[in-house]
mmCIF file of C-alpha atoms in Angstrom:
data_model
loop_
_atom_site.group_PDB
_atom_site.id
_atom_site.type_symbol
_atom_site.label_atom_id
_atom_site.label_comp_id
_atom_site.label_asym_id
_atom_site.label_seq_id
_atom_site.Cartn_x
_atom_site.Cartn_y
_atom_site.Cartn_z
ATOM 1 C CA UNK A 1 -0.247 0.132 -0.283
ATOM 2 C CA UNK A 2 2.628 2.532 0.556
ATOM 3 C CA UNK A 3 4.611 2.068 -2.936
ATOM 4 C CA UNK A 4 1.604 2.603 -4.817
ATOM 5 C CA UNK A 5 0.708 5.469 -2.719
ATOM 6 C CA UNK A 6 4.540 6.976 -3.998
ATOM 7 C CA UNK A 7 3.995 6.185 -7.506
ATOM 8 C CA UNK A 8 0.762 7.356 -6.997
ATOM 9 C CA UNK A 9 2.143 10.888 -5.703
ATOM 10 C CA UNK A 10 4.953 10.474 -7.899
ATOM 11 C CA UNK A 11 2.755 9.747 -11.455
ATOM 12 C CA UNK A 12 0.535 13.051 -10.724
ATOM 13 C CA UNK A 13 3.847 14.918 -10.117
ATOM 14 C CA UNK A 14 4.851 13.665 -13.504
ATOM 15 C CA UNK A 15 1.882 14.902 -15.287
ATOM 16 C CA UNK A 16 2.286 18.267 -14.689
ATOM 17 C CA UNK A 17 2.759 20.067 -17.740
ATOM 18 C CA UNK A 18 5.411 22.668 -18.697
ATOM 19 C CA UNK A 19 3.548 25.357 -17.194
ATOM 20 C CA UNK A 20 2.062 24.260 -13.720
ATOM 21 C CA UNK A 21 6.695 23.429 -13.394
ATOM 22 C CA UNK A 22 7.783 26.617 -12.886
ATOM 23 C CA UNK A 23 5.034 27.907 -11.366
ATOM 24 C CA UNK A 24 4.599 25.272 -8.601
ATOM 25 C CA UNK A 25 8.669 25.692 -8.546
ATOM 26 C CA UNK A 26 7.875 28.504 -7.475
ATOM 27 C CA UNK A 27 5.932 28.530 -4.793
ATOM 28 C CA UNK A 28 7.779 25.825 -2.675
ATOM 29 C CA UNK A 29 10.119 28.135 -3.066
ATOM 30 C CA UNK A 30 8.864 31.686 -1.590
ATOM 31 C CA UNK A 31 7.134 29.422 0.957
ATOM 32 C CA UNK A 32 10.176 28.071 2.336
ATOM 33 C CA UNK A 33 11.842 32.195 2.410
ATOM 34 C CA UNK A 34 8.958 32.392 4.494
ATOM 35 C CA UNK A 35 9.665 29.411 6.787
ATOM 36 C CA UNK A 36 12.620 30.930 7.115
ATOM 37 C CA UNK A 37 11.981 34.171 8.489
ATOM 38 C CA UNK A 38 13.167 34.154 11.753
ATOM 39 C CA UNK A 39 10.182 36.637 14.554
ATOM 40 C CA UNK A 40 11.852 37.895 17.805
ATOM 41 C CA UNK A 41 9.825 40.521 20.069
ATOM 42 C CA UNK A 42 10.731 44.377 18.918
ATOM 43 C CA UNK A 43 11.570 47.071 21.840
ATOM 44 C CA UNK A 44 8.362 47.409 21.262
ATOM 45 C CA UNK A 45 6.727 44.253 21.589
ATOM 46 C CA UNK A 46 5.588 44.276 18.499
ATOM 47 C CA UNK A 47 7.534 41.007 16.604
ATOM 48 C CA UNK A 48 10.022 42.093 13.908
ATOM 49 C CA UNK A 49 11.494 39.763 10.889
ATOM 50 C CA UNK A 50 15.218 39.811 10.261
ATOM 51 C CA UNK A 51 14.325 41.204 6.680
ATOM 52 C CA UNK A 52 12.879 44.211 8.699
ATOM 53 C CA UNK A 53 15.831 44.917 10.659
ATOM 54 C CA UNK A 54 18.043 44.850 7.752
ATOM 55 C CA UNK A 55 15.657 46.901 5.923
ATOM 56 C CA UNK A 56 15.717 49.436 8.985
ATOM 57 C CA UNK A 57 19.279 49.745 9.310
ATOM 58 C CA UNK A 58 19.830 50.467 5.786
ATOM 59 C CA UNK A 59 17.292 52.877 6.172
ATOM 60 C CA UNK A 60 18.458 54.781 9.509
ATOM 61 C CA UNK A 61 21.788 54.099 7.539
ATOM 62 C CA UNK A 62 21.188 56.346 4.375
ATOM 63 C CA UNK A 63 19.201 58.792 6.814
ATOM 64 C CA UNK A 64 22.279 59.102 9.133
ATOM 65 C CA UNK A 65 24.343 60.519 5.657
ATOM 66 C CA UNK A 66 22.277 62.605 4.762
ATOM 67 C CA UNK A 67 21.620 64.545 7.734
ATOM 68 C CA UNK A 68 26.054 64.690 8.272
ATOM 69 C CA UNK A 69 26.866 67.587 7.309
ATOM 70 C CA UNK A 70 30.956 68.426 7.469
ATOM 71 C CA UNK A 71 31.865 71.403 9.429
ATOM 72 C CA UNK A 72 33.484 74.920 8.759
ATOM 73 C CA UNK A 73 37.066 74.273 9.166
ATOM 74 C CA UNK A 74 38.730 76.555 11.958
ATOM 75 C CA UNK A 75 42.180 78.187 11.648
ATOM 76 C CA UNK A 76 43.627 79.312 14.689
ATOM 77 C CA UNK A 77 44.952 82.414 12.958
ATOM 78 C CA UNK A 78 41.729 83.335 11.852
ATOM 79 C CA UNK A 79 42.056 85.661 15.372
ATOM 80 C CA UNK A 80 45.031 87.256 13.785
ATOM 81 C CA UNK A 81 42.962 87.643 10.681
ATOM 82 C CA UNK A 82 40.252 90.028 13.067
ATOM 83 C CA UNK A 83 42.579 92.199 14.636
ATOM 84 C CA UNK A 84 44.050 93.501 11.400
ATOM 85 C CA UNK A 85 40.749 93.801 9.796
ATOM 86 C CA UNK A 86 39.113 95.435 13.104
ATOM 87 C CA UNK A 87 42.724 97.765 13.018
ATOM 88 C CA UNK A 88 42.441 98.683 9.572
ATOM 89 C CA UNK A 89 38.462 99.642 10.219
ATOM 90 C CA UNK A 90 39.813 101.687 13.293
ATOM 91 C CA UNK A 91 42.558 102.879 11.116
ATOM 92 C CA UNK A 92 40.260 104.966 8.590
ATOM 93 C CA UNK A 93 37.503 105.434 11.711
ATOM 94 C CA UNK A 94 40.892 107.590 12.775
ATOM 95 C CA UNK A 95 40.554 109.576 8.923
ATOM 96 C CA UNK A 96 36.927 110.721 9.334
ATOM 97 C CA UNK A 97 36.948 112.451 12.357
ATOM 98 C CA UNK A 98 40.692 113.513 12.753
ATOM 99 C CA UNK A 99 39.553 116.974 11.772
ATOM 100 C CA UNK A 100 36.433 117.818 13.473
ATOM 101 C CA UNK A 101 37.737 116.859 16.919
ATOM 102 C CA UNK A 102 40.050 119.710 16.877
ATOM 103 C CA UNK A 103 37.676 121.970 13.855
ATOM 104 C CA UNK A 104 39.178 125.220 15.315
ATOM 105 C CA UNK A 105 43.075 124.539 15.468
ATOM 106 C CA UNK A 106 42.437 123.627 11.223
ATOM 107 C CA UNK A 107 40.461 126.211 10.961
ATOM 108 C CA UNK A 108 43.052 128.562 12.327
ATOM 109 C CA UNK A 109 45.706 126.806 9.981
ATOM 110 C CA UNK A 110 43.703 126.825 6.376
ATOM 111 C CA UNK A 111 42.277 130.083 7.335
ATOM 112 C CA UNK A 112 39.000 127.814 5.836
ATOM 113 C CA UNK A 113 35.005 127.521 7.881
ATOM 114 C CA UNK A 114 33.877 125.575 9.748
ATOM 115 C CA UNK A 115 31.632 124.230 6.211
ATOM 116 C CA UNK A 116 34.696 122.874 4.849
ATOM 117 C CA UNK A 117 35.334 121.277 7.848
ATOM 118 C CA UNK A 118 31.973 119.601 7.723
ATOM 119 C CA UNK A 119 32.332 118.389 3.943
ATOM 120 C CA UNK A 120 35.939 116.492 5.239
ATOM 121 C CA UNK A 121 33.577 114.049 7.343
ATOM 122 C CA UNK A 122 30.907 114.442 5.242
ATOM 123 C CA UNK A 123 32.367 113.426 1.790
ATOM 124 C CA UNK A 124 32.822 110.058 3.428
ATOM 125 C CA UNK A 125 28.947 109.533 3.189
ATOM 126 C CA UNK A 126 28.967 110.809 0.219
ATOM 127 C CA UNK A 127 31.360 108.288 -1.624
ATOM 128 C CA UNK A 128 29.541 105.364 0.544
ATOM 129 C CA UNK A 129 26.403 105.875 -1.633
ATOM 130 C CA UNK A 130 27.986 105.043 -5.742
ATOM 131 C CA UNK A 131 30.856 103.321 -4.207
ATOM 132 C CA UNK A 132 28.716 100.368 -2.512
ATOM 133 C CA UNK A 133 27.724 98.597 -5.416
ATOM 134 C CA UNK A 134 30.534 98.130 -7.101
ATOM 135 C CA UNK A 135 32.814 96.776 -4.628
ATOM 136 C CA UNK A 136 29.421 94.017 -3.681
ATOM 137 C CA UNK A 137 30.158 92.920 -7.014
ATOM 138 C CA UNK A 138 34.446 92.982 -6.604
ATOM 139 C CA UNK A 139 33.682 90.755 -3.189
ATOM 140 C CA UNK A 140 31.949 88.574 -4.506
ATOM 141 C CA UNK A 141 33.927 87.742 -7.478
ATOM 142 C CA UNK A 142 37.065 88.122 -6.117
ATOM 143 C CA UNK A 143 37.158 87.445 -1.755
ATOM 144 C CA UNK A 144 37.564 89.167 0.940
ATOM 145 C CA UNK A 145 41.229 89.440 0.701
ATOM 146 C CA UNK A 146 41.415 91.217 -1.844
ATOM 147 C CA UNK A 147 38.311 93.795 -0.786
ATOM 148 C CA UNK A 148 40.701 94.583 2.248
ATOM 149 C CA UNK A 149 43.914 94.778 0.832
ATOM 150 C CA UNK A 150 42.372 97.374 -1.767
ATOM 151 C CA UNK A 151 40.555 98.885 0.684
ATOM 152 C CA UNK A 152 44.011 99.007 3.248
ATOM 153 C CA UNK A 153 46.667 100.505 0.051
ATOM 154 C CA UNK A 154 43.279 103.651 -0.569
ATOM 155 C CA UNK A 155 43.060 103.729 3.614
ATOM 156 C CA UNK A 156 47.305 103.910 3.573
ATOM 157 C CA UNK A 157 47.547 105.931 0.304
ATOM 158 C CA UNK A 158 45.129 108.517 1.112
ATOM 159 C CA UNK A 159 47.163 109.085 5.057
ATOM 160 C CA UNK A 160 49.982 109.721 2.884
ATOM 161 C CA UNK A 161 48.982 112.731 0.409
ATOM 162 C CA UNK A 162 47.404 114.465 3.733
ATOM 163 C CA UNK A 163 50.428 113.947 5.313
ATOM 164 C CA UNK A 164 52.194 116.441 2.502
ATOM 165 C CA UNK A 165 49.484 118.528 2.538
ATOM 166 C CA UNK A 166 50.723 119.733 6.211
ATOM 167 C CA UNK A 167 50.632 123.824 4.789
ATOM 168 C CA UNK A 168 47.878 126.715 5.342
ATOM 169 C CA UNK A 169 47.943 126.598 1.509
ATOM 170 C CA UNK A 170 46.844 122.908 0.552
ATOM 171 C CA UNK A 171 43.928 122.795 1.598
ATOM 172 C CA UNK A 172 42.668 121.030 -1.667
ATOM 173 C CA UNK A 173 45.532 118.404 -1.134
ATOM 174 C CA UNK A 174 44.192 117.272 2.137
ATOM 175 C CA UNK A 175 40.440 117.389 0.745
ATOM 176 C CA UNK A 176 41.473 115.054 -2.145
ATOM 177 C CA UNK A 177 43.195 112.709 0.389
ATOM 178 C CA UNK A 178 40.194 112.593 2.669
ATOM 179 C CA UNK A 179 38.449 111.472 -0.470
ATOM 180 C CA UNK A 180 40.635 109.176 -1.081
ATOM 181 C CA UNK A 181 40.520 107.333 2.155
ATOM 182 C CA UNK A 182 36.342 107.749 1.985
ATOM 183 C CA UNK A 183 36.613 105.335 -0.363
ATOM 184 C CA UNK A 184 38.642 103.106 1.964
ATOM 185 C CA UNK A 185 35.598 103.472 4.237
ATOM 186 C CA UNK A 186 33.037 101.215 0.772
ATOM 187 C CA UNK A 187 36.337 98.260 1.149
ATOM 188 C CA UNK A 188 36.448 97.671 4.826
ATOM 189 C CA UNK A 189 33.577 99.436 6.627
ATOM 190 C CA UNK A 190 30.293 96.703 5.796
ATOM 191 C CA UNK A 191 32.897 93.362 5.795
ATOM 192 C CA UNK A 192 32.490 92.540 9.858
ATOM 193 C CA UNK A 193 29.588 90.353 9.329
ATOM 194 C CA UNK A 194 31.081 88.401 5.865
ATOM 195 C CA UNK A 195 34.872 88.089 7.631
ATOM 196 C CA UNK A 196 32.949 85.989 10.667
ATOM 197 C CA UNK A 197 31.013 83.917 8.474
ATOM 198 C CA UNK A 198 33.510 83.035 6.443
ATOM 199 C CA UNK A 199 36.937 82.528 8.767
ATOM 200 C CA UNK A 200 34.711 81.229 12.030
ATOM 201 C CA UNK A 201 32.611 78.360 13.220
ATOM 202 C CA UNK A 202 28.444 78.617 14.264
ATOM 203 C CA UNK A 203 29.231 79.051 17.373
ATOM 204 C CA UNK A 204 32.009 82.274 16.685
ATOM 205 C CA UNK A 205 29.834 83.849 14.597
ATOM 206 C CA UNK A 206 28.137 86.824 16.585
ATOM 207 C CA UNK A 207 31.159 87.001 18.949
ATOM 208 C CA UNK A 208 33.481 87.844 15.562
ATOM 209 C CA UNK A 209 31.100 90.041 13.945
ATOM 210 C CA UNK A 210 30.656 93.046 17.062
ATOM 211 C CA UNK A 211 34.387 92.920 17.495
ATOM 212 C CA UNK A 212 35.108 93.215 13.311
ATOM 213 C CA UNK A 213 32.388 95.768 14.282
ATOM 214 C CA UNK A 214 33.757 97.637 17.301
ATOM 215 C CA UNK A 215 37.420 98.586 15.704
ATOM 216 C CA UNK A 216 35.937 101.248 13.486
ATOM 217 C CA UNK A 217 32.455 102.153 15.928
ATOM 218 C CA UNK A 218 34.821 102.579 19.481
ATOM 219 C CA UNK A 219 36.745 105.293 17.552
ATOM 220 C CA UNK A 220 33.996 106.767 16.168
ATOM 221 C CA UNK A 221 32.221 107.221 19.472
ATOM 222 C CA UNK A 222 35.446 108.381 21.176
ATOM 223 C CA UNK A 223 36.704 111.001 18.410
ATOM 224 C CA UNK A 224 32.903 112.390 18.654
ATOM 225 C CA UNK A 225 32.947 112.591 22.990
#
């Protein structure tokens, strides 16, 4: 009897058509794969299969790679750069209000009126308006290094021109030197925030920006006082 059942089963399998045999083999393979999955309780009491664990791990790994952002690389010389920038800004602020502080002496020295002395400081404000857009374009295309170097050069040249105009009949030369220094203001006055964002990390931007602004504003406030 067992032999007949075995033969009958073998005979039944042999009667499968060419289309039914691959389907039967595929069903058997799927059944074996489902049976091989080992289910075990998850952290919240729910059943998690090994396949689900692999998928979850891959999902978290992908998101970890997406969420990982490279940090800003900072250098120790960033504080030196900030000090140099603040020094240039402070020097330019000296040039701005040096005539207003002792205006009566310069009025007697050059034999001019108070309006001429006022124009020596107001020229800084007038120069800033037409030149700020070209300087911003230069900043985007050349970088902060070239912008600060050009501003420092204008500041130095203007200072030497004013030194050479220390004569009672050379007030026009003094005014020209003051105009050159006013051009330097456009290159250094508005860039502490840009310097802080380029050279410093996220937790140091506000501090660096405050120090950069302090170089100009502190000198200006003391000069007016």
